[in-house]
CSV table of C-alpha atoms in Angstrom, one decimal:
chain,number,residue,atom,x,y,z
A,1,UNK,CA,166.1,23.4,99.4
A,2,UNK,CA,163.6,26.2,99.5
A,3,UNK,CA,162.6,27.0,95.9
A,4,UNK,CA,160.6,30.1,96.5
A,5,UNK,CA,161.6,33.8,96.8
A,6,UNK,CA,159.7,36.8,98.2
A,7,UNK,CA,159.7,40.3,96.9
A,8,UNK,CA,157.3,43.3,96.8
A,9,UNK,CA,155.3,45.0,94.0
A,10,UNK,CA,153.5,48.2,95.2
A,11,UNK,CA,153.9,47.0,98.8
A,12,UNK,CA,152.1,43.7,98.0
A,13,UNK,CA,154.1,40.6,98.9
A,14,UNK,CA,154.8,38.3,96.0
A,15,UNK,CA,155.8,34.7,96.4
A,16,UNK,CA,157.4,33.2,93.4
A,17,UNK,CA,159.3,30.2,92.1
A,18,UNK,CA,163.0,30.8,91.5
A,19,UNK,CA,163.8,31.4,87.9
A,20,UNK,CA,160.5,33.2,87.0
A,21,UNK,CA,160.6,36.7,85.6
A,22,UNK,CA,159.0,39.5,87.5
A,23,UNK,CA,156.2,39.6,85.0
A,24,UNK,CA,155.4,35.8,85.4
A,25,UNK,CA,155.7,36.1,89.2
A,26,UNK,CA,153.3,39.1,89.2
A,27,UNK,CA,150.7,37.3,87.1
A,28,UNK,CA,150.9,34.2,89.3
A,29,UNK,CA,150.1,36.4,92.2
A,30,UNK,CA,147.2,38.2,90.7
A,31,UNK,CA,149.1,41.4,89.8
A,32,UNK,CA,148.5,42.7,86.3
A,33,UNK,CA,151.4,44.4,84.5
A,34,UNK,CA,150.5,45.4,81.0
A,35,UNK,CA,152.3,43.9,78.0
A,36,UNK,CA,152.1,44.1,74.3
A,37,UNK,CA,155.0,42.3,72.6
A,38,UNK,CA,155.2,39.6,75.3
A,39,UNK,CA,153.4,36.3,74.5
A,40,UNK,CA,153.1,33.1,76.6
A,41,UNK,CA,155.6,30.5,75.4
A,42,UNK,CA,157.8,33.0,73.5
A,43,UNK,CA,161.1,34.1,75.0
A,44,UNK,CA,160.6,37.7,76.1
A,45,UNK,CA,162.5,40.5,74.4
A,46,UNK,CA,161.6,43.6,76.2
A,47,UNK,CA,160.7,45.4,72.9
A,48,UNK,CA,157.6,47.4,73.5
A,49,UNK,CA,158.5,48.6,77.1
A,50,UNK,CA,154.8,48.5,78.2
A,51,UNK,CA,155.8,46.2,81.1
A,52,UNK,CA,158.2,48.8,82.4
A,53,UNK,CA,158.4,48.8,86.2
A,54,UNK,CA,160.7,50.5,88.7
A,55,UNK,CA,163.0,48.0,90.6
A,56,UNK,CA,164.9,49.5,93.5
A,57,UNK,CA,164.3,52.9,91.8
A,58,UNK,CA,165.6,51.9,88.4
A,59,UNK,CA,163.4,51.4,85.3
A,60,UNK,CA,163.4,47.8,84.0
A,61,UNK,CA,161.2,45.7,81.8
A,62,UNK,CA,159.4,43.1,83.9
A,63,UNK,CA,159.2,40.5,81.1
A,64,UNK,CA,163.0,40.2,80.9
A,65,UNK,CA,164.1,40.7,84.5
A,66,UNK,CA,164.4,37.6,86.7
A,67,UNK,CA,162.6,37.9,90.0
A,68,UNK,CA,165.0,38.2,92.9
A,69,UNK,CA,164.4,38.0,96.7
A,70,UNK,CA,163.9,41.3,98.4
A,71,UNK,CA,163.2,43.4,95.3
A,72,UNK,CA,161.1,46.6,96.0
A,73,UNK,CA,159.1,47.1,92.8
A,74,UNK,CA,156.8,50.0,91.8
A,75,UNK,CA,154.3,49.2,89.0
A,76,UNK,CA,150.9,50.9,89.4
A,77,UNK,CA,152.1,54.4,90.2
A,78,UNK,CA,151.1,57.6,88.3
A,79,UNK,CA,154.7,58.0,87.1
A,80,UNK,CA,154.8,54.6,85.5
A,81,UNK,CA,151.2,54.8,84.2
A,82,UNK,CA,152.1,58.0,82.5
A,83,UNK,CA,155.1,56.4,80.9
A,84,UNK,CA,153.0,53.4,79.7
A,85,UNK,CA,150.3,55.8,78.4
A,86,UNK,CA,153.0,57.6,76.5
A,87,UNK,CA,154.0,54.4,74.8
A,88,UNK,CA,150.5,53.7,73.7
A,89,UNK,CA,150.1,57.3,72.4
A,90,UNK,CA,153.4,56.9,70.4
A,91,UNK,CA,152.1,53.7,68.9
A,92,UNK,CA,148.8,55.3,68.0
A,93,UNK,CA,150.4,58.3,66.2
A,94,UNK,CA,153.2,56.3,64.5
A,95,UNK,CA,150.7,54.1,62.6
A,96,UNK,CA,147.3,54.6,61.1
A,97,UNK,CA,144.9,53.3,63.8
A,98,UNK,CA,141.4,54.0,62.6
A,99,UNK,CA,139.5,52.2,65.3
A,100,UNK,CA,136.0,52.8,63.9
A,101,UNK,CA,136.8,50.9,60.7
A,102,UNK,CA,139.0,48.2,62.2
A,103,UNK,CA,137.7,44.6,62.4
A,104,UNK,CA,139.8,44.1,65.6
A,105,UNK,CA,138.2,47.0,67.4
A,106,UNK,CA,136.9,45.8,70.8
A,107,UNK,CA,139.4,42.9,70.8
A,108,UNK,CA,142.5,44.9,70.2
A,109,UNK,CA,145.1,45.0,72.9
A,110,UNK,CA,146.6,48.4,71.9
A,111,UNK,CA,143.1,49.9,72.0
A,112,UNK,CA,142.4,48.2,75.3
A,113,UNK,CA,145.5,49.7,76.8
A,114,UNK,CA,144.5,53.1,75.5
A,115,UNK,CA,141.1,52.6,77.3
A,116,UNK,CA,142.9,51.4,80.4
A,117,UNK,CA,145.0,54.6,80.6
A,118,UNK,CA,142.1,56.8,79.4
A,119,UNK,CA,143.8,58.1,76.3
A,120,UNK,CA,141.4,60.8,75.1
A,121,UNK,CA,143.8,62.1,72.5
A,122,UNK,CA,147.5,61.3,72.0
A,123,UNK,CA,149.8,64.2,73.1
A,124,UNK,CA,152.0,63.6,70.1
A,125,UNK,CA,151.1,64.8,66.5
A,126,UNK,CA,149.7,62.1,64.2
A,127,UNK,CA,152.2,61.1,61.5
A,128,UNK,CA,149.8,59.5,59.0
A,129,UNK,CA,152.5,57.3,57.4
A,130,UNK,CA,151.9,55.9,54.0
A,131,UNK,CA,151.5,52.2,54.4
A,132,UNK,CA,150.3,49.3,52.2
A,133,UNK,CA,147.8,46.5,52.6
A,134,UNK,CA,148.8,43.1,51.3
A,135,UNK,CA,145.8,41.0,50.5
A,136,UNK,CA,147.6,38.5,48.1
A,137,UNK,CA,147.4,35.6,50.5
A,138,UNK,CA,144.3,33.4,50.0
A,139,UNK,CA,143.5,33.3,53.8
A,140,UNK,CA,144.9,36.5,55.3
A,141,UNK,CA,145.1,40.3,54.9
A,142,UNK,CA,148.2,42.0,56.2
A,143,UNK,CA,147.5,45.7,57.0
A,144,UNK,CA,150.8,47.5,57.5
A,145,UNK,CA,148.9,50.6,58.7
A,146,UNK,CA,148.1,48.9,62.0
A,147,UNK,CA,151.3,46.8,62.6
A,148,UNK,CA,153.2,47.6,65.8
A,149,UNK,CA,156.1,45.3,64.9
A,150,UNK,CA,155.8,43.2,68.0
A,151,UNK,CA,156.9,40.0,66.3
A,152,UNK,CA,154.3,37.9,67.9
A,153,UNK,CA,153.2,36.5,64.6
A,154,UNK,CA,156.7,35.7,63.5
A,155,UNK,CA,157.5,33.8,66.7
A,156,UNK,CA,154.2,31.9,67.2
A,157,UNK,CA,152.9,31.1,63.7
A,158,UNK,CA,155.1,28.4,62.2
A,159,UNK,CA,154.7,25.3,60.0
A,160,UNK,CA,155.1,21.8,61.4
A,161,UNK,CA,158.7,22.0,60.3
A,162,UNK,CA,159.2,25.3,62.2
A,163,UNK,CA,159.2,27.5,59.1
A,164,UNK,CA,157.9,31.0,59.8
A,165,UNK,CA,155.0,32.4,57.8
A,166,UNK,CA,155.9,36.0,58.8
A,167,UNK,CA,159.2,37.8,58.7
A,168,UNK,CA,160.7,41.2,58.8
A,169,UNK,CA,161.5,43.1,55.6
A,170,UNK,CA,163.4,46.4,55.0
A,171,UNK,CA,165.0,48.4,57.8
A,172,UNK,CA,164.7,51.4,60.0
A,173,UNK,CA,161.5,53.5,59.6
A,174,UNK,CA,160.5,51.3,56.7
A,175,UNK,CA,160.7,48.1,58.7
A,176,UNK,CA,157.6,45.9,58.2
A,177,UNK,CA,156.3,42.4,58.8
A,178,UNK,CA,155.6,40.5,55.5
A,179,UNK,CA,154.0,37.2,54.7
A,180,UNK,CA,155.8,34.4,53.0
A,181,UNK,CA,153.8,34.0,49.8
A,182,UNK,CA,154.6,30.3,49.2
A,183,UNK,CA,153.9,29.2,52.8
A,184,UNK,CA,150.8,31.4,53.1
A,185,UNK,CA,149.4,29.8,49.9
A,186,UNK,CA,148.9,26.5,51.7
A,187,UNK,CA,147.9,28.0,55.1
A,188,UNK,CA,145.0,26.2,56.8
A,189,UNK,CA,142.0,28.1,58.3
A,190,UNK,CA,143.1,27.1,61.8
A,191,UNK,CA,146.6,28.7,61.4
A,192,UNK,CA,145.0,31.8,59.8
A,193,UNK,CA,142.7,32.2,62.7
A,194,UNK,CA,145.6,31.7,65.2
A,195,UNK,CA,147.6,34.3,63.3
A,196,UNK,CA,144.7,36.8,63.6
A,197,UNK,CA,144.2,35.9,67.3
A,198,UNK,CA,147.8,36.2,68.2
A,199,UNK,CA,148.2,39.7,66.6
A,200,UNK,CA,147.6,42.2,69.4
A,201,UNK,CA,146.2,44.7,66.9
A,202,UNK,CA,144.2,44.5,63.6
A,203,UNK,CA,147.2,44.0,61.3
A,204,UNK,CA,146.6,40.3,60.5
A,205,UNK,CA,143.0,39.6,59.5
A,206,UNK,CA,141.3,36.5,58.3
A,207,UNK,CA,139.6,36.9,55.0
A,208,UNK,CA,135.9,36.6,54.3
A,209,UNK,CA,134.8,37.3,57.8
A,210,UNK,CA,134.8,40.4,60.0
A,211,UNK,CA,132.8,42.3,62.6
A,212,UNK,CA,131.4,39.0,63.8
A,213,UNK,CA,130.9,40.0,67.4
A,214,UNK,CA,128.4,42.8,68.0
A,215,UNK,CA,129.5,45.9,70.0
A,216,UNK,CA,129.0,45.2,73.7
A,217,UNK,CA,130.0,41.6,73.5
A,218,UNK,CA,133.7,41.9,72.6
A,219,UNK,CA,136.6,41.2,74.8
A,220,UNK,CA,137.3,44.7,76.1
A,221,UNK,CA,133.9,46.2,75.8
A,222,UNK,CA,132.9,45.8,79.5
A,223,UNK,CA,136.1,45.1,81.4
A,224,UNK,CA,139.6,46.6,81.1
A,225,UNK,CA,142.5,44.5,79.9
A,226,UNK,CA,144.1,42.6,82.8
A,227,UNK,CA,140.8,42.1,84.7
A,228,UNK,CA,141.3,38.3,84.3
A,229,UNK,CA,144.6,38.6,86.3
A,230,UNK,CA,143.9,41.2,88.9
A,231,UNK,CA,140.1,40.8,89.0
B,1,UNK,CA,121.8,81.1,87.4
B,2,UNK,CA,121.7,82.2,83.8
B,3,UNK,CA,121.7,79.6,81.2
B,4,UNK,CA,125.0,78.6,79.6
B,5,UNK,CA,125.2,79.0,75.9
B,6,UNK,CA,126.2,76.1,73.6
B,7,UNK,CA,127.1,76.1,69.9
B,8,UNK,CA,127.8,73.0,67.8
B,9,UNK,CA,129.2,72.4,64.3
B,10,UNK,CA,129.8,69.4,62.0
B,11,UNK,CA,133.0,69.9,59.9
B,12,UNK,CA,134.3,66.8,58.1
B,13,UNK,CA,131.9,64.5,59.9
B,14,UNK,CA,128.8,62.5,59.2
B,15,UNK,CA,126.5,64.1,61.8
B,16,UNK,CA,126.6,60.8,63.8
B,17,UNK,CA,128.0,62.7,66.8
B,18,UNK,CA,125.1,65.1,66.6
B,19,UNK,CA,122.8,62.1,66.5
B,20,UNK,CA,124.5,60.9,69.6
B,21,UNK,CA,123.8,64.2,71.3
B,22,UNK,CA,120.1,63.6,70.6
B,23,UNK,CA,120.6,60.1,71.9
B,24,UNK,CA,120.6,61.4,75.5
B,25,UNK,CA,116.8,60.8,75.1
B,26,UNK,CA,114.5,62.5,77.6
B,27,UNK,CA,117.5,64.2,79.3
B,28,UNK,CA,117.2,66.6,76.4
B,29,UNK,CA,114.4,68.2,78.4
B,30,UNK,CA,116.8,68.7,81.3
B,31,UNK,CA,119.4,70.0,78.9
B,32,UNK,CA,117.0,72.7,77.6
B,33,UNK,CA,116.6,73.8,81.3
B,34,UNK,CA,120.4,74.1,81.6
B,35,UNK,CA,121.5,75.6,78.3
B,36,UNK,CA,120.6,77.8,75.4
B,37,UNK,CA,121.7,76.9,71.9
B,38,UNK,CA,123.4,79.4,69.6
B,39,UNK,CA,125.0,78.7,66.2
B,40,UNK,CA,124.2,75.1,65.6
B,41,UNK,CA,122.6,72.8,63.0
B,42,UNK,CA,120.2,72.0,65.8
B,43,UNK,CA,118.5,75.4,65.5
B,44,UNK,CA,119.9,76.4,62.2
B,45,UNK,CA,121.5,79.7,63.5
B,46,UNK,CA,124.2,80.4,60.9
B,47,UNK,CA,126.2,83.1,62.7
B,48,UNK,CA,127.1,83.6,66.3
B,49,UNK,CA,124.7,86.1,67.8
B,50,UNK,CA,126.5,86.2,71.2
B,51,UNK,CA,129.6,84.9,72.9
B,52,UNK,CA,129.3,81.2,73.7
B,53,UNK,CA,130.4,79.2,76.7
B,54,UNK,CA,130.8,75.8,75.2
B,55,UNK,CA,131.5,75.0,71.5
B,56,UNK,CA,131.2,71.4,70.4
B,57,UNK,CA,133.0,70.4,67.2
B,58,UNK,CA,132.2,67.2,65.3
B,59,UNK,CA,134.5,66.3,62.4
B,60,UNK,CA,138.1,67.2,61.4
B,61,UNK,CA,139.2,69.8,58.8
B,62,UNK,CA,139.3,68.6,55.2
B,63,UNK,CA,138.8,71.9,53.4
B,64,UNK,CA,139.2,75.6,53.8
B,65,UNK,CA,135.6,76.2,55.0
B,66,UNK,CA,136.2,73.7,57.9
B,67,UNK,CA,139.3,75.6,58.9
B,68,UNK,CA,137.5,79.0,58.7
B,69,UNK,CA,134.5,77.6,60.7
B,70,UNK,CA,136.7,76.1,63.3
B,71,UNK,CA,138.6,79.3,63.8
B,72,UNK,CA,135.3,81.2,64.0
B,73,UNK,CA,134.2,78.8,66.8
B,74,UNK,CA,137.5,79.2,68.7
B,75,UNK,CA,137.1,83.0,68.6
B,76,UNK,CA,133.6,82.9,69.9
B,77,UNK,CA,133.7,80.1,72.4
B,78,UNK,CA,135.2,80.0,75.9
B,79,UNK,CA,135.6,76.2,75.9
B,80,UNK,CA,136.0,74.1,72.8
B,81,UNK,CA,135.4,70.4,72.7
B,82,UNK,CA,136.5,67.9,70.0
B,83,UNK,CA,133.6,65.4,69.8
B,84,UNK,CA,134.3,62.1,68.2
B,85,UNK,CA,137.1,60.4,66.4
B,86,UNK,CA,137.0,62.6,63.3
B,87,UNK,CA,137.5,65.8,65.3
B,88,UNK,CA,140.2,64.1,67.4
B,89,UNK,CA,142.2,62.3,64.8
B,90,UNK,CA,140.6,62.9,61.4
B,91,UNK,CA,138.6,59.7,61.4
B,92,UNK,CA,137.4,58.0,58.3
B,93,UNK,CA,138.0,61.1,56.1
B,94,UNK,CA,141.6,60.9,57.1
B,95,UNK,CA,141.9,57.5,55.4
B,96,UNK,CA,142.9,59.6,52.4
B,97,UNK,CA,145.9,61.1,54.2
B,98,UNK,CA,148.4,58.7,52.7
B,99,UNK,CA,147.1,59.3,49.2
B,100,UNK,CA,148.2,62.4,47.1
B,101,UNK,CA,145.2,64.8,46.6
B,102,UNK,CA,145.4,64.6,42.8
B,103,UNK,CA,145.0,60.8,43.0
B,104,UNK,CA,142.0,61.2,45.3
B,105,UNK,CA,140.3,63.7,43.0
B,106,UNK,CA,141.0,61.6,39.9
B,107,UNK,CA,139.6,58.5,41.6
B,108,UNK,CA,136.5,60.4,42.8
B,109,UNK,CA,135.7,62.2,39.5
B,110,UNK,CA,137.6,60.7,36.6
B,111,UNK,CA,138.7,57.2,37.0
B,112,UNK,CA,136.5,55.6,39.7
B,113,UNK,CA,133.8,53.0,38.9
B,114,UNK,CA,130.9,55.5,39.4
B,115,UNK,CA,131.9,58.4,37.3
B,116,UNK,CA,129.9,57.5,34.2
B,117,UNK,CA,127.7,60.7,34.3
B,118,UNK,CA,130.7,62.9,34.4
B,119,UNK,CA,131.0,62.8,30.6
B,120,UNK,CA,132.9,66.0,30.3
B,121,UNK,CA,135.5,64.7,32.7
B,122,UNK,CA,135.3,67.7,35.1
B,123,UNK,CA,136.9,67.8,38.5
B,124,UNK,CA,134.7,70.3,40.4
B,125,UNK,CA,136.4,73.7,40.1
B,126,UNK,CA,133.7,76.3,40.9
B,127,UNK,CA,135.4,79.2,42.8
B,128,UNK,CA,132.5,79.0,45.3
B,129,UNK,CA,133.6,75.6,46.4
B,130,UNK,CA,135.9,75.4,49.5
B,131,UNK,CA,139.5,74.5,48.7
B,132,UNK,CA,140.3,70.9,49.7
B,133,UNK,CA,143.3,70.6,52.0
B,134,UNK,CA,146.3,68.4,51.3
B,135,UNK,CA,145.2,66.1,54.1
B,136,UNK,CA,142.6,65.9,56.8
B,137,UNK,CA,143.7,67.6,60.0
B,138,UNK,CA,142.5,66.9,63.6
B,139,UNK,CA,140.9,70.0,65.1
B,140,UNK,CA,143.6,70.4,67.7
B,141,UNK,CA,146.3,70.7,65.0
B,142,UNK,CA,144.4,73.8,63.7
B,143,UNK,CA,143.2,75.6,66.9
B,144,UNK,CA,143.6,75.0,70.7
B,145,UNK,CA,141.0,72.5,71.9
B,146,UNK,CA,140.2,72.2,75.5
B,147,UNK,CA,138.5,68.8,75.9
B,148,UNK,CA,138.2,65.6,73.9
B,149,UNK,CA,135.3,63.1,73.9
B,150,UNK,CA,136.3,60.0,71.9
B,151,UNK,CA,134.0,57.6,70.2
B,152,UNK,CA,132.4,56.9,66.9
B,153,UNK,CA,130.1,58.2,67.9
B,154,UNK,CA,130.9,59.1,71.5
B,155,UNK,CA,128.4,57.4,73.8
B,156,UNK,CA,125.4,59.6,74.7
B,157,UNK,CA,126.2,59.0,78.4
B,158,UNK,CA,129.7,60.4,77.9
B,159,UNK,CA,128.4,63.5,76.2
B,160,UNK,CA,125.8,64.0,78.9
B,161,UNK,CA,128.2,63.5,81.8
B,162,UNK,CA,130.7,65.8,80.2
B,163,UNK,CA,128.2,68.6,79.6
B,164,UNK,CA,126.7,68.3,83.1
B,165,UNK,CA,130.2,68.4,84.7
B,166,UNK,CA,131.1,71.5,82.6
B,167,UNK,CA,127.8,73.2,83.3
B,168,UNK,CA,127.7,72.6,87.0
B,169,UNK,CA,131.5,72.6,87.7
B,170,UNK,CA,131.3,69.2,89.2
B,171,UNK,CA,133.9,66.3,88.9
B,172,UNK,CA,133.4,64.1,85.9
B,173,UNK,CA,132.9,60.4,86.4
B,174,UNK,CA,134.4,58.3,83.7
B,175,UNK,CA,133.2,54.7,83.9
B,176,UNK,CA,135.2,52.2,81.7
B,177,UNK,CA,132.3,51.6,79.3
B,178,UNK,CA,131.9,55.2,78.1
B,179,UNK,CA,135.4,55.7,76.7
B,180,UNK,CA,135.4,53.8,73.4
B,181,UNK,CA,137.0,54.6,70.0
B,182,UNK,CA,134.3,53.0,67.9
């Protein structure tokens, strides 16, 4: 039985295994679709909407949509790029993203997406919300000013028994990701580093170290995000 | 072609963006051929002596003097550019935006670790001092701004390319490396 399907993204033919999502199939075929909340190995939830594409003229999230034969998909169009840029701008104004003073600057996916879409200034007004910084854990700092609530830390950083170090607290506009004080007490350096690396922004930071990589050598200094996929 | 006129100002900024203007190195000789400076810390002209083509603003608005100065620039400049993160989004001074102003002043003058010499416990209150605003405002929330050049500071190449594009009316090339927020 033939286990592959064919469809098109921006007129490029994509050959994919059955059962893959549009996002996975695109990446396997060297087509970059930007993501923020999506993370390899974690079931997609379509939360951030960065991976929005147009399938047969309808907006869908590529991370949650199974690829199907014959789909006609638009991704890299000015209409969709503007939508994605709008999402980045909303995230910038809804938190306090002071790039010049952030340890993650240069390695931050949100910032890299802003660079990709050439955000010179967000078109929305800055909200400057009042947020806290939790530095009570021995290994980590959780800066709520920069959190985009993507849940990547909650879903990827767990103990051997599967307990989560991070969880949601409060609701609505006060929703935030907090650290479990007991579990974080015994967190190893490796887990702390992984938590920092898996955070797309600078909301989870490893203590006692920062600004290690000089400007010019960081992940997104020279090449836009996604270059590793679409070259 | 007559020379275009440029004015610059540093509001709630650190002069780093002005330093970055100087960082265009020997191209500054070409710039002098292209433009004439009016009100600017570069030549220390305090008041506009003529109408200006391009006004370049570094820093956001943290006090009443910044607002007054910014409006003065808007009135006297055809094109206004927000240069750098502070002008665009408030920058580091805006870190105080989540803190009530009274708390900020108390920390700076009464309760902080470095206030030992302020034995009379005075929060500066001379009427000559500009009034501090409730928060730091990006320039485009106070007046209309035409262009934005991000960076902390903006790369010299970005400033140069933007100025040349504006002065000559040519298309601006924006390579990936020049748009950075830090």
